């Protein structure tokens, strides 16, 4: 894709350009402008105009247009999946899964926005009994979205779909590693929603373009990426008191309890750890298996992992690392795990961008492979006394994005899931919460704050608006200098009758 072909309406005057390349071959996927602060501000200005038109459409008008957009994605799924495959490196089939999930979220957000955000009457309470009270959630105007490269469709659309459904326009800055996917998403919007084309725009560039978006006067900045960059984004947004949503990294754990279905747990752990080359924020990176099941679990996992083959063909289990630098992080974690006494049960090699599926055993909790986000196709498995020790170790990590529990006891599994320090937990599966549009998505601690998806995800991109309307006037108005002197005593007596009996 060339500069001229982009057609994102940005009208860029940018002097510089950058290339995105295919991780598999190094071939150039596209050339894009490095848009500067002025370009970004111009996009936000256009978005502000579009936001007014988009908000005026109301819930029904937006719902039909969001449906047209998802229809477009659904019809062109193979075209988009091919682009994701080329630019990100993941298998075509995984790209289709990612797009399917996105379409489902778009449908849910469009269908539920009115019910969740629309005006509703609330009880006025005793002191305002003569008033009607209304609550509604109004759009913020323009939402800035900064996204990563690992799920270049699903992850940013988790913010974009819900922000649009809530009545905002969006300016999206995709990762410099997946700009072509971002531009494709904006072009598809313009084609599907020609009457409000600027409600979704893309600005391309490097970190500075993202920083400019933070300072461009958006109503909220939704950031998905690493914690170090998240801190920089927060600092930039603090200059203008721009509120932020932080979807950051994870170090998700799976707990395998005494009574777990070990084969099912192993299968899920291998998918959770290795799919997408492990470049999944909610991927499983650590397993804590109880003494009773540890040996059987390790045997099941290693057998499955031996059957996996990374590569660039259609039959490969996963592709090369999208970013060359990420392969270096994985290598450092493997070296540290081994140097600190861990053992490689399978894999352990990093050749260029291709990391072999790797299982590490007996790695100390202090090692980077257990403490820090690896973001590669690796898994540590640690033997623990029981599920309580597993939970203790799970919760000792600074991250708290998601996790999984495997147990045949429903009550026990639910109890462990509730006490896991994370925003999301799957019982007897991995990652499932992300595919349930009604469930909120987000983390705690180093994994960030705020929520996308579900009702909370819609409200995240709004401000609550409270309105009261006086229905009848009362003979005595307590909030008036005309009130009689005895009014306060009468009020105190009523309060005593209503609340005073509670001890
Ligand atoms: P980064 O933090 O490196 O980058 C994220 C985005 O921020 C990119 O678009 C990047 O642009 C941009 N950026 C870089 N510097 C700045 C800056 N100073 N101001 C504003 N924006 C900036 O993350 P990655 O792209 O490497 O993504 C991987 C990380 O994302 C992992 O930690 C992963 O766990 C996390 N993640 C979290 C998810 C969640 O929902 N919690 C989901 C998916 C991923 P550029 O690429 O051009 O530098």
Coordinates of C-alpha atoms and ligand atoms in Angstrom, one line a residue:
X1 CA 0.0 0.0 0.0
X2 CA 1.4 3.4 -0.9
X3 CA 0.9 6.8 0.6
X4 CA -1.4 7.7 -2.2
X5 CA -3.4 4.6 -1.8
X6 CA -4.1 5.1 1.9
X7 CA -7.1 7.4 1.5
X8 CA -7.6 7.7 5.2
X9 CA -8.6 11.3 4.7
X10 CA -5.8 12.5 6.8
X11 CA -4.4 14.8 4.0
X12 CA -1.0 14.3 5.5
X13 CA 1.8 16.9 5.1
X14 CA 4.2 14.5 6.8
X15 CA 7.7 14.6 5.4
X16 CA 8.8 11.2 6.8
X17 CA 7.5 7.8 6.1
X18 CA 8.0 4.3 7.6
X19 CA 7.6 0.8 6.3
X20 CA 5.8 -2.1 7.8
X21 CA 7.3 -5.4 6.8
X22 CA 6.1 -9.0 6.9
X23 CA 7.7 -10.9 9.8
X24 CA 7.8 -14.1 7.7
X25 CA 9.8 -12.7 4.8
X26 CA 10.8 -9.1 5.5
X27 CA 8.8 -8.0 2.4
X28 CA 7.4 -4.5 2.6
X29 CA 3.7 -4.6 3.4
X30 CA 3.1 -0.9 3.1
X31 CA 4.7 2.6 3.4
X32 CA 3.0 5.1 5.7
X33 CA 3.4 8.7 6.7
X34 CA 4.9 9.5 10.1
X35 CA 2.2 11.9 11.1
X36 CA 3.2 14.8 13.4
X37 CA 1.4 16.7 16.1
X38 CA -0.3 19.0 13.5
X39 CA -1.6 16.1 11.5
X40 CA -2.9 14.5 14.6
X41 CA -4.6 17.6 15.8
X42 CA -6.2 18.1 12.3
X43 CA -7.6 14.5 12.5
X44 CA -9.0 15.2 16.0
X45 CA -10.6 18.4 14.8
X46 CA -12.3 16.5 11.9
X47 CA -13.3 13.9 14.4
X48 CA -14.9 16.6 16.7
X49 CA -17.1 17.7 13.8
X50 CA -17.9 14.0 13.0
X51 CA -18.7 13.3 16.7
X52 CA -21.5 15.9 16.7
X53 CA -23.1 14.3 13.6
X54 CA -22.5 10.8 15.0
X55 CA -24.0 11.6 18.4
X56 CA -27.0 13.3 16.6
X57 CA -27.8 9.9 14.9
X58 CA -28.9 8.5 18.2
X59 CA -28.7 4.9 19.3
X60 CA -30.8 3.5 16.4
X61 CA -28.9 5.5 13.7
X62 CA -25.6 4.4 15.1
X63 CA -26.7 0.8 15.5
X64 CA -27.6 0.5 11.8
X65 CA -24.3 2.0 10.8
X66 CA -22.3 -0.2 13.2
X67 CA -24.2 -3.2 11.6
X68 CA -23.2 -2.0 8.1
X69 CA -19.5 -1.9 9.3
X70 CA -19.6 -5.4 10.8
X71 CA -21.3 -6.7 7.7
X72 CA -18.4 -5.3 5.7
X73 CA -15.9 -7.0 8.0
X74 CA -17.8 -10.2 7.8
X75 CA -18.0 -10.2 4.0
X76 CA -14.3 -9.2 3.6
X77 CA -13.0 -11.5 6.3
X78 CA -10.5 -13.4 4.1
X79 CA -9.1 -10.2 2.7
X80 CA -8.5 -8.7 6.2
X81 CA -7.3 -12.1 7.5
X82 CA -4.7 -12.2 4.7
X83 CA -3.5 -8.8 5.6
X84 CA -3.2 -9.7 9.3
X85 CA -1.4 -12.8 8.3
X86 CA 1.1 -10.9 6.2
X87 CA 1.7 -8.0 8.6
X88 CA 1.5 -9.7 12.0
X89 CA 2.7 -13.2 10.9
X90 CA -0.1 -15.2 12.6
X91 CA -1.7 -18.1 10.7
X92 CA -4.7 -17.1 8.5
X93 CA -7.0 -19.3 10.6
X94 CA -6.0 -17.4 13.8
X95 CA -6.7 -14.1 12.0
X96 CA -10.2 -15.3 11.1
X97 CA -10.8 -16.2 14.7
X98 CA -9.7 -12.8 15.8
X99 CA -11.9 -11.0 13.2
X100 CA -14.9 -13.2 14.2
X101 CA -14.6 -12.2 17.8
X102 CA -14.4 -8.6 16.8
X103 CA -17.6 -8.8 14.7
X104 CA -19.4 -10.4 17.7
X105 CA -18.3 -7.5 19.9
X106 CA -19.4 -4.9 17.4
X107 CA -22.8 -6.6 17.3
X108 CA -23.2 -6.6 21.0
X109 CA -22.0 -3.1 21.5
X110 CA -24.4 -1.7 18.9
X111 CA -27.3 -3.8 20.2
X112 CA -26.9 -2.9 23.9
X113 CA -25.9 0.8 23.8
X114 CA -29.4 2.2 24.3
X115 CA -30.3 -0.1 27.2
X116 CA -27.0 0.5 29.0
X117 CA -26.5 4.2 28.3
X118 CA -29.9 5.6 27.4
X119 CA -31.9 7.9 29.7
X120 CA -33.6 6.2 32.6
X121 CA -35.6 7.4 35.6
X122 CA -34.2 6.8 39.1
X123 CA -36.0 7.1 42.4
X124 CA -35.6 10.7 43.7
X125 CA -35.6 9.8 47.4
X126 CA -37.2 11.5 50.3
X127 CA -35.7 14.9 50.1
X128 CA -36.5 15.3 46.4
X129 CA -39.8 13.5 46.3
X130 CA -41.4 16.3 44.3
X131 CA -38.8 15.9 41.5
X132 CA -38.3 13.4 38.7
X133 CA -34.7 12.2 38.5
X134 CA -32.9 11.1 35.3
X135 CA -29.6 9.4 34.6
X136 CA -28.0 9.0 31.2
X137 CA -24.5 8.3 29.9
X138 CA -23.4 10.9 27.3
X139 CA -20.5 10.5 24.8
X140 CA -17.1 12.1 25.5
X141 CA -16.8 13.5 22.0
X142 CA -13.5 12.2 20.5
X143 CA -11.8 9.1 21.9
X144 CA -8.1 8.5 21.1
X145 CA -7.2 4.8 20.8
X146 CA -3.6 3.6 20.8
X147 CA -3.2 -0.1 20.1
X148 CA -0.6 -2.8 20.0
X149 CA 0.3 -5.2 17.1
X150 CA -0.4 -8.7 18.6
X151 CA -4.1 -8.7 17.9
X152 CA -4.2 -5.7 15.5
X153 CA -8.0 -6.1 14.9
X154 CA -9.5 -7.5 18.1
X155 CA -7.5 -5.4 20.6
X156 CA -8.1 -1.9 19.3
X157 CA -11.6 -2.7 18.3
X158 CA -12.3 -3.6 21.9
X159 CA -12.1 0.1 22.5
X160 CA -13.2 1.4 19.1
X161 CA -16.4 -0.6 18.9
X162 CA -17.6 0.4 22.4
X163 CA -16.5 4.0 22.0
X164 CA -18.4 4.3 18.7
X165 CA -21.5 2.6 20.1
X166 CA -21.5 5.0 23.0
X167 CA -21.7 7.9 20.5
X168 CA -18.0 9.0 20.2
X169 CA -15.8 9.6 17.2
X170 CA -12.5 7.8 17.3
X171 CA -9.0 8.6 16.2
X172 CA -6.9 5.4 16.2
X173 CA -3.1 5.2 16.2
X174 CA -2.1 1.6 15.4
X175 CA 1.2 0.1 16.3
X176 CA 4.0 0.9 13.9
X177 CA 4.2 -2.8 13.3
X178 CA 0.7 -3.2 12.0
X179 CA -0.3 0.2 10.4
X180 CA -1.7 -1.5 7.3
X181 CA -4.4 -3.3 9.3
X182 CA -5.3 0.0 11.1
X183 CA -5.6 1.8 7.7
X184 CA -7.7 -1.1 6.3
X185 CA -10.1 -0.8 9.3
X186 CA -10.6 2.9 8.7
X187 CA -11.0 2.5 5.0
X188 CA -13.6 -0.1 5.5
X189 CA -15.4 2.3 7.8
X190 CA -15.4 5.0 5.2
X191 CA -16.9 2.5 2.7
X192 CA -19.5 1.1 5.0
X193 CA -20.5 4.4 6.7
X194 CA -20.1 7.0 4.0
X195 CA -22.4 9.6 5.7
X196 CA -20.1 9.9 8.7
X197 CA -16.7 8.9 7.3
X198 CA -14.6 10.8 9.9
X199 CA -16.2 9.1 12.9
X200 CA -13.3 6.5 12.7
X201 CA -10.0 7.8 11.4
X202 CA -6.5 6.4 11.6
X203 CA -3.2 8.3 12.2
X204 CA 0.0 6.5 11.5
X205 CA 3.5 6.9 12.8
X206 CA 5.8 5.9 15.6
X207 CA 5.7 6.6 19.3
X208 CA 5.7 10.4 18.9
X209 CA 2.5 10.2 16.9
X210 CA 0.9 8.3 19.8
X211 CA 2.3 10.9 22.2
X212 CA 0.8 13.7 20.0
X213 CA -2.6 12.0 20.2
X214 CA -2.4 12.1 24.0
X215 CA -1.9 15.9 23.8
X216 CA -4.5 16.6 21.1
X217 CA -7.4 17.3 23.4
X218 CA -9.3 14.1 23.1
X219 CA -12.0 13.3 25.7
X220 CA -10.3 10.1 26.7
X221 CA -7.3 8.1 25.7
X222 CA -7.7 4.3 25.5
X223 CA -4.3 2.8 25.6
X224 CA -3.4 -0.9 25.0
X225 CA 0.2 -1.8 25.3
X226 CA 3.1 -2.3 27.7
X227 CA 3.2 -0.9 31.2
X228 CA 6.3 1.3 30.5
X229 CA 4.6 2.9 27.6
X230 CA 1.4 3.2 29.6
X231 CA 3.3 5.3 32.2
X232 CA 4.5 7.6 29.4
X233 CA 1.0 7.9 28.0
X234 CA -0.5 8.7 31.5
X235 CA 2.2 11.4 32.0
X236 CA 1.4 13.0 28.7
X237 CA -2.3 12.9 29.3
X238 CA -1.9 14.4 32.8
X239 CA -0.7 17.6 31.1
X240 CA -4.3 18.2 29.9
X241 CA -6.1 16.2 32.5
X242 CA -7.2 13.8 29.8
X243 CA -8.6 10.7 31.4
X244 CA -7.1 7.3 30.4
X245 CA -8.0 3.7 30.1
X246 CA -5.0 1.4 30.6
X247 CA -5.0 -2.2 29.1
X248 CA -1.5 -3.4 29.9
X249 CA 0.5 -6.6 29.9
X250 CA -0.1 -9.8 31.9
X251 CA 1.7 -12.8 33.4
X252 CA -1.3 -15.0 33.6
X253 CA -1.3 -18.2 35.6
X254 CA -3.2 -21.4 35.4
X255 CA -4.0 -23.4 38.6
X256 CA -4.4 -27.1 38.1
X257 CA -6.0 -28.6 41.2
X258 CA -6.0 -32.2 42.5
X259 CA -9.2 -33.1 40.8
X260 CA -8.6 -31.5 37.5
X261 CA -9.1 -33.1 34.1
X262 CA -5.4 -33.2 33.4
X263 CA -5.6 -33.9 29.7
X264 CA -8.0 -31.0 29.2
X265 CA -5.9 -28.7 31.4
X266 CA -2.8 -29.6 29.4
X267 CA -4.5 -29.0 26.1
X268 CA -5.8 -25.6 27.2
X269 CA -2.4 -24.6 28.7
X270 CA -0.6 -25.4 25.5
X271 CA -3.1 -23.4 23.4
X272 CA -3.1 -20.5 26.0
X273 CA 0.7 -20.4 26.0
X274 CA 1.7 -21.1 22.4
X275 CA -1.1 -19.8 20.1
X276 CA -0.2 -16.5 18.4
X277 CA 3.4 -17.4 19.2
X278 CA 2.6 -16.6 22.8
X279 CA 2.1 -12.9 22.0
X280 CA -1.2 -12.7 23.8
X281 CA -1.7 -10.4 26.8
X282 CA -4.1 -12.9 28.3
X283 CA -1.9 -15.9 27.3
X284 CA -1.0 -18.5 29.9
X285 CA 2.7 -18.0 30.9
X286 CA 2.8 -19.9 34.2
X287 CA 1.2 -23.1 35.5
X288 CA 1.0 -24.1 39.1
X289 CA 0.0 -27.8 39.3
X290 CA -0.6 -29.6 42.6
X291 CA 1.7 -32.5 43.6
X292 CA -1.0 -35.0 42.9
X293 CA -1.3 -34.1 39.2
X294 CA 2.1 -32.5 38.4
X295 CA 3.8 -35.5 36.8
X296 CA 0.8 -36.4 34.7
X297 CA 0.3 -32.8 33.6
X298 CA 3.9 -32.3 32.6
X299 CA 3.7 -35.5 30.6
X300 CA 0.6 -34.4 28.8
X301 CA 1.9 -30.9 28.1
X302 CA 5.3 -32.1 26.8
X303 CA 3.7 -34.7 24.5
X304 CA 1.4 -32.0 23.0
X305 CA 4.2 -29.4 22.7
X306 CA 6.4 -31.9 20.8
X307 CA 3.7 -32.0 18.1
X308 CA 3.7 -28.3 17.5
X309 CA 5.7 -26.7 14.6
X310 CA 6.2 -23.0 14.2
X311 CA 6.4 -21.7 10.6
X312 CA 4.9 -19.5 8.0
X313 CA 2.8 -22.1 6.1
X314 CA -0.9 -22.8 6.6
X315 CA -0.2 -25.9 8.7
X316 CA 2.1 -24.2 11.1
X317 CA 0.8 -24.0 14.7
X318 CA 2.0 -20.4 15.0
X319 CA 4.2 -17.9 13.1
X320 CA 7.4 -16.0 13.8
X321 CA 7.6 -13.3 16.4
X322 CA 6.0 -10.1 15.0
X323 CA 8.8 -7.9 16.4
X324 CA 12.4 -9.0 16.2
X325 CA 13.1 -7.4 19.6
X326 CA 10.5 -9.6 21.3
X327 CA 12.6 -12.7 20.3
X328 CA 15.5 -11.1 22.3
X329 CA 13.2 -10.8 25.4
X330 CA 12.2 -14.4 25.1
X331 CA 15.9 -15.4 24.8
X332 CA 16.8 -13.4 27.9
X333 CA 14.0 -15.1 29.9
X334 CA 15.1 -18.6 28.8
X335 CA 18.7 -17.9 29.7
X336 CA 17.7 -16.5 33.1
X337 CA 15.5 -19.5 33.8
X338 CA 18.3 -21.9 33.1
X339 CA 20.9 -19.9 34.9
X340 CA 18.7 -19.7 38.0
X341 CA 18.3 -23.5 38.1
X342 CA 15.3 -24.1 35.8
X343 CA 15.2 -27.0 33.3
X344 CA 14.0 -27.0 29.7
X345 CA 11.7 -30.0 29.2
X346 CA 11.0 -29.2 25.5
X347 CA 12.2 -26.6 23.0
X348 CA 14.4 -23.7 24.2
X349 CA 15.8 -22.5 20.9
X350 CA 15.4 -19.1 19.3
X351 CA 16.4 -18.9 15.7
X352 CA 15.9 -15.4 14.2
X353 CA 12.3 -14.6 14.9
X354 CA 11.2 -18.2 15.4
X355 CA 11.0 -19.4 18.9
X356 CA 10.5 -23.2 19.5
X357 CA 7.6 -24.1 21.7
X358 CA 9.2 -24.3 25.1
X359 CA 8.3 -25.8 28.4
X360 CA 10.4 -24.9 31.5
X361 CA 10.3 -26.8 34.8
X362 CA 11.5 -26.0 38.3
X363 CA 12.1 -22.3 37.5
X364 CA 12.5 -20.2 40.7
X365 CA 9.8 -17.6 41.3
X366 CA 12.4 -14.9 41.3
X367 CA 13.4 -15.6 37.7
X368 CA 12.4 -13.2 34.9
X369 CA 10.6 -16.1 33.2
X370 CA 8.2 -16.3 36.1
X371 CA 8.1 -12.6 37.2
X372 CA 8.0 -10.6 33.9
X373 CA 5.8 -10.8 30.8
X374 CA 7.7 -13.1 28.3
X375 CA 5.2 -12.7 25.4
X376 CA 6.6 -15.8 23.6
X377 CA 5.6 -19.4 23.1
X378 CA 6.9 -20.5 26.5
X379 CA 5.4 -22.0 29.6
X380 CA 6.7 -22.5 33.1
X381 CA 5.2 -25.4 35.1
X382 CA 5.8 -25.4 38.9
X383 CA 4.9 -28.1 41.4
X384 CA 2.9 -26.8 44.4
X385 CA 1.6 -28.5 47.6
X386 CA -2.0 -27.6 46.9
X387 CA -4.3 -25.1 45.2
X388 CA -3.9 -22.6 48.0
X389 CA -0.2 -22.4 47.4
X390 CA -0.9 -22.1 43.7
X391 CA -3.2 -19.2 44.4
X392 CA -0.7 -17.5 46.7
X393 CA 2.0 -17.7 44.0
X394 CA -0.4 -16.6 41.3
X395 CA -1.4 -13.5 43.3
X396 CA 2.2 -12.6 44.2
X397 CA 2.9 -11.2 40.7
X398 CA 2.6 -7.5 40.1
X399 CA 0.4 -8.1 37.0
X400 CA -3.2 -9.1 37.4
X401 CA -4.8 -9.4 34.0
X402 CA -6.5 -12.8 33.8
X403 CA -5.9 -16.5 34.5
X404 CA -7.5 -20.0 34.6
X405 CA -8.5 -22.6 37.1
X406 CA -8.9 -26.3 36.3
X407 CA -10.9 -28.3 38.8
X408 CA -13.9 -30.7 38.7
X409 CA -15.4 -29.2 41.8
X410 CA -17.6 -26.3 40.7
X411 CA -17.6 -24.7 44.1
X412 CA -13.9 -25.0 44.7
X413 CA -13.1 -23.7 41.2
X414 CA -15.4 -20.7 41.5
X415 CA -13.9 -19.9 44.9
X416 CA -10.3 -20.0 43.5
X417 CA -11.5 -17.9 40.5
X418 CA -13.0 -15.2 42.8
X419 CA -9.9 -15.0 44.9
X420 CA -7.5 -14.8 42.0
X421 CA -6.1 -11.3 41.8
X422 CA -7.0 -10.6 38.2
X423 CA -9.7 -8.9 36.2
X424 CA -10.8 -12.1 34.4
X425 CA -10.6 -15.9 35.1
X426 CA -11.8 -18.9 33.0
X427 CA -12.7 -22.1 34.8
X428 CA -11.9 -25.3 32.9
X429 CA -10.8 -23.4 29.8
X430 CA -8.5 -20.5 28.8
X431 CA -9.2 -17.0 27.4
X432 CA -13.0 -17.7 27.1
X433 CA -14.0 -14.5 28.9
X434 CA -12.6 -12.5 26.0
X435 CA -15.2 -14.1 23.7
X436 CA -18.2 -13.2 25.8
X437 CA -19.2 -9.7 24.8
X438 CA -21.2 -9.1 27.9
X439 CA -18.2 -9.6 30.2
X440 CA -15.9 -6.7 31.0
X441 CA -12.2 -7.0 30.0
X442 CA -9.3 -5.4 31.9
X443 CA -6.8 -5.9 34.7
X444 CA -5.5 -4.9 38.1
X445 CA -2.1 -3.7 39.3
X446 CA 0.6 -3.6 36.5
X447 CA -2.1 -4.8 34.1
X448 CA -3.9 -1.5 34.2
X449 CA -7.3 -0.2 35.0
X450 CA -10.6 0.6 33.3
X451 CA -12.7 -1.9 31.3
X452 CA -13.5 -2.5 27.7
X453 CA -16.3 -4.9 26.6
X454 CA -19.7 -5.4 28.1
X455 CA -21.8 -2.8 29.9
X456 CA -18.7 -1.5 31.8
X457 CA -16.9 -1.1 28.4
X458 CA -19.7 1.0 27.1
X459 CA -19.8 3.2 30.2
X460 CA -16.1 3.6 30.0
X461 CA -16.5 5.9 27.0
X462 CA -19.1 8.1 28.5
X463 CA -19.7 10.6 31.3
X464 CA -22.7 10.1 33.6
X465 CA -25.1 12.9 33.4
X466 CA -27.6 13.5 36.2
X467 CA -30.8 15.6 35.7
X468 CA -33.6 16.4 38.0
X469 CA -36.9 18.1 37.0
X470 CA -39.3 19.6 39.6
X471 CA -42.7 18.1 39.0
X472 CA -44.7 20.0 41.7
X473 CA -43.8 22.8 44.1
X474 CA -44.0 22.1 47.8
X475 CA -45.3 24.7 50.3
X476 CA -42.0 24.6 52.0
X477 CA -38.8 24.7 50.0
X478 CA -35.9 23.6 52.2
X479 CA -33.3 25.0 49.8
X480 CA -34.6 28.6 49.9
X481 CA -33.9 31.5 52.2
X482 CA -37.7 31.8 52.5
X483 CA -38.0 28.5 54.5
X484 CA -39.6 28.9 57.9
X485 CA -37.3 28.7 61.0
X486 CA -39.1 25.5 62.2
X487 CA -38.4 23.6 58.9
X488 CA -35.1 22.2 60.0
X489 CA -36.6 20.8 63.3
X490 CA -39.4 19.2 61.3
X491 CA -36.8 17.7 58.9
X492 CA -34.8 16.3 61.9
X493 CA -38.0 14.7 63.3
X494 CA -38.7 13.0 59.9
X495 CA -35.1 11.8 59.7
X496 CA -35.4 10.4 63.2
X497 CA -38.5 8.5 62.3
X498 CA -37.1 7.1 59.0
X499 CA -33.5 6.4 60.0
X500 CA -33.2 6.7 63.8
X501 CA -34.5 3.2 64.5
X502 CA -31.4 1.6 62.9
X503 CA -28.8 0.6 65.4
Ligands
LIG1 P1 4.0 -0.8 23.4 O1 3.7 -0.4 24.7 O2 5.4 -0.9 22.9 O3 3.2 0.0 22.3 C1 1.8 0.2 22.3 C2 1.4 1.4 21.5 O4 1.8 2.6 22.1 C3 1.9 1.3 20.1 O5 0.9 1.8 19.2 C4 3.1 2.3 20.2 O6 3.4 2.9 18.9 C5 2.5 3.3 21.1 N1 3.5 4.2 21.7 C6 4.9 4.0 21.9 N2 5.4 5.0 22.5 C7 4.4 5.9 22.8 C8 4.4 7.2 23.5 N3 5.5 7.7 24.0 N4 3.2 7.8 23.6 C9 2.1 7.2 23.1 N5 2.1 6.0 22.4 C10 3.2 5.4 22.3 O7 3.3 -2.3 23.3 P2 3.3 -3.3 22.1 O8 2.8 -2.7 20.9 O9 4.7 -3.9 22.1 O10 2.3 -4.4 22.6 C11 2.6 -5.4 23.5 C12 2.1 -5.1 24.9 O11 0.7 -4.8 24.9 C13 2.3 -6.3 25.8 O12 2.7 -5.8 27.1 C14 0.8 -6.8 25.9 O13 0.6 -7.6 27.1 C15 0.0 -5.6 25.9 N6 -1.3 -5.9 25.5 C16 -2.3 -5.7 26.4 C17 -3.6 -6.1 26.1 C18 -4.7 -5.8 27.1 O14 -5.9 -5.8 26.7 N7 -4.5 -5.7 28.4 C19 -4.0 -6.6 24.8 C20 -2.9 -6.7 23.9 C21 -1.6 -6.4 24.3 P3 4.6 2.2 18.1 O15 4.3 0.8 17.9 O16 4.5 3.0 16.8 O17 5.9 2.5 18.9

